[in-house]
Amino acid sequence: MDSIDLRTLTILAGQRLCERVPESRQADIAVRYAARSPFLIERLRRLYGAQPDFPGWLLQLMDAVGALHAQRDPALLAQDADRLARPDWFASQQMLGYCTYVDRFAGDLQGVIRRIPYLRELGVTYLHLLPFLRARAGDNDGGFAVASFDEVAPHLGTVKDLAALATQLRANGISLCADLVLNHVADDHSWALAAAAGDARYQAYFHTYPDRVEPDAYEQTVRQVFPQAAPGNFTWSAAMQRWVWTTFYPYQWDLAYTNPAVFASMAEAILRLANLGVEVFRLDSTAFVWKRAGTDCTNQPEAHWILQALRSLVDIVAPGVLLKAEAIVATPELPRYFGTGEALGHECHIAYHSSLMAAAWAAMAEQSVALLEQVIVATPASATGTSWLTYVRCHDDIGWTVLRPEVQALGGQGDARLAAVSAFFDGALSSGFASGATFQSSDPSAVHGTNGMAAALVGFERAGCAEAEQLAEDRLALLYGLACSFGGMPVLYMGDELALGNDGSAAGLQDGRWLQRPPFAPLLMAQRHQLQTRAGRVFARLGHLIATRQRLPALAADQPRSLLATGQAAVLGLRRGPQLVLLFNFSDANVGIDLAQCTGRSGRWRDVLADAPANDTLLQVAPWGMRWLVPA
Ligand code: GLC
């Protein structure tokens, strides 16, 4: 660094980038580089400026990135241009996500192409396919132990199939989202194999230790993600004769982002997939990518700089692409994944709102919206160019501990409150309606995550009569109603639209999360237009919710949101945009709301969900019901 100042380096790096790009595109790239490079180079300098030959490394990176841009398909370039002109395209209330496993949903990638009409019928504009890259042979954490970023899992298809799927989705107005596991690779990824074989260059891709001194010190402050199935955060590699950092399963080796080569390798992997047509990257386990002694090794400032540097690169060479943070962290940490202060808008475009999701389920268990209101109070307004990802269920357990700050804010001490919520959803314990299961439950006094499909957790599996069936449907609609109206991009989890239940065959598996990864049911799909079936009723109900949402610009992610005091402990009140009022009753009782008092407006209202006037002074909200109201 001493031999060359940052300004000169920035100019040289820009030249290197542009040299690789066809002449016709150089002017565009130069403009974007000029806008983003101060930030990019500054972040990379913070991370790697002290490394030997930082300038040489940077020039090489820009060379590689430029070459990848040169290979970008004209159709993707056109899309980039279009999105640059509408940077808020993904904040629209027309956006709807769908998340599924490829094999469970449709067999393979070509099968997904055949299911596009189904996705379109639902109104889907964004499809998150859970890991489909070649994963580790044998156990692979549902594909999250990636063996190659450049190959598709053979049973799902080929790279050609992937590109074809992305093209077909794009032609149908659906953006393809892929997982990009940032934190680790499989122990049979070529980098790990080379490291195990003694290659020092690749050993430097991982955190390895000759003895237990450092691992033991880290274990004092680092938490365990899978305390039962994968206790400890370090694994002994007999081949290397060293301990390797493995936050998740022992076969998932954490990458050492202290090494600039790791950053460059991952940035290039992202851009190669972007060139195949992946439009959104779900950056898996983002919170964990930087380790610091004496901390819990999550949410470190450097983790954010890494994301910011990746974002800057994407903004320069693939500006149609979105980065989505999978950071399942407490509410106060969440907004940082969009960037804060001078970095606002320079980090991820989208972030999972796991606290909102967990608090909505907690509200159902407690029949009180207190925690939910705390989460909402702690959620800042969405800045331009950012959006929450709102959801009800996903392939992981519901982690309750993200709600600790909210519990504390309400005067709670310890984990008893969250443990009670967790117990509520455990079908084996609960006298309520849920049929879930606790996750990683070796210690009976700890707060466990909850597994189970949404349909099972809201009561469909236990519903023995039409009335219970109706209540389960209302609960599912209530949760999706919140996800569809909070302000963000709602994502349907595979099969929820058909009330698909738990995977019975998952019982006894070491990783209980397979409970919510059942095979998709073609039979239920075939019933989706038959209102005498459960699948048909739920499909119609959620379909109506989605269609109503699409008609309400006040529900776009960037529209204002505020809490309304409903005067009822179980009823959440939200105002969206200037005058849309939303009421959600998280209780099994009918509740009356004084609308004039709650909204400060005494005129007449119309319920846009029910498509009916709502003129009562004391507006009734049915058990587990909701009202979406506009001034009449
Ligand atoms: C993410 C995934 C989860 C996986 C973990 C490790 O949290 O959602 O399924 O086990 O990362 O890759």
Short mmCIF file of C-alpha atoms and ligand atoms in Angstrom, two decimals, residues 101 128 130-131 140-145 179 181 183-184 225-226 248-249 252 282 284-286 288 326 328 352 394-397 511 513 517, ligand 1:
data_model
loop_
_atom_site.label_atom_id
_atom_site.label_comp_id
_atom_site.label_asym_id
_atom_site.label_seq_id
_atom_site.Cartn_x
_atom_site.Cartn_y
_atom_site.Cartn_z
CA TYR A 101 -36.69 -27.47 -2.93
CA HIS A 128 -36.14 -19.10 -4.33
CA LEU A 130 -33.23 -24.08 -2.05
CA PRO A 131 -29.65 -25.27 -2.69
CA ASN A 140 -25.01 -32.28 3.25
CA ASP A 141 -27.34 -30.20 5.43
CA GLY A 142 -30.06 -30.11 2.80
CA GLY A 143 -27.56 -28.94 0.18
CA PHE A 144 -26.01 -26.22 2.35
CA ALA A 145 -22.67 -28.05 2.26
CA ASP A 179 -28.60 -19.75 -2.17
CA VAL A 181 -23.54 -20.16 1.09
CA ASN A 183 -19.84 -18.83 5.39
CA HIS A 184 -18.59 -22.29 4.53
CA VAL A 225 -26.13 -23.65 16.22
CA PHE A 226 -26.81 -27.38 16.37
CA PHE A 248 -22.61 -25.72 11.56
CA TYR A 249 -22.04 -29.42 10.78
CA GLN A 252 -19.10 -27.53 6.70
CA ARG A 282 -29.69 -15.53 -0.70
CA ASP A 284 -26.63 -17.77 3.62
CA SER A 285 -25.33 -17.39 7.19
CA THR A 286 -24.05 -13.88 6.55
CA PHE A 288 -21.07 -15.63 10.81
CA GLU A 326 -30.02 -14.45 5.58
CA ILE A 328 -31.29 -14.74 11.60
CA TYR A 352 -35.27 -11.76 6.18
CA CYS A 394 -39.21 -21.69 5.74
CA HIS A 395 -37.10 -24.85 5.60
CA ASP A 396 -35.47 -24.08 8.97
CA ASP A 397 -36.89 -24.18 12.48
CA ASP A 511 -32.05 -33.22 11.87
CA ARG A 513 -35.98 -29.74 10.21
CA ARG A 517 -39.48 -30.38 3.94
C1 GLC B 1 -28.77 -21.36 6.86
C2 GLC B 1 -29.75 -22.33 6.24
C3 GLC B 1 -29.78 -23.59 7.04
C4 GLC B 1 -28.40 -24.18 7.10
C5 GLC B 1 -27.38 -23.16 7.60
C6 GLC B 1 -25.97 -23.62 7.38
O1 GLC B 1 -29.20 -20.94 8.10
O2 GLC B 1 -31.02 -21.75 6.14
O3 GLC B 1 -30.69 -24.51 6.51
O4 GLC B 1 -28.38 -25.30 7.93
O5 GLC B 1 -27.51 -21.93 6.93
O6 GLC B 1 -25.63 -23.54 6.02
#
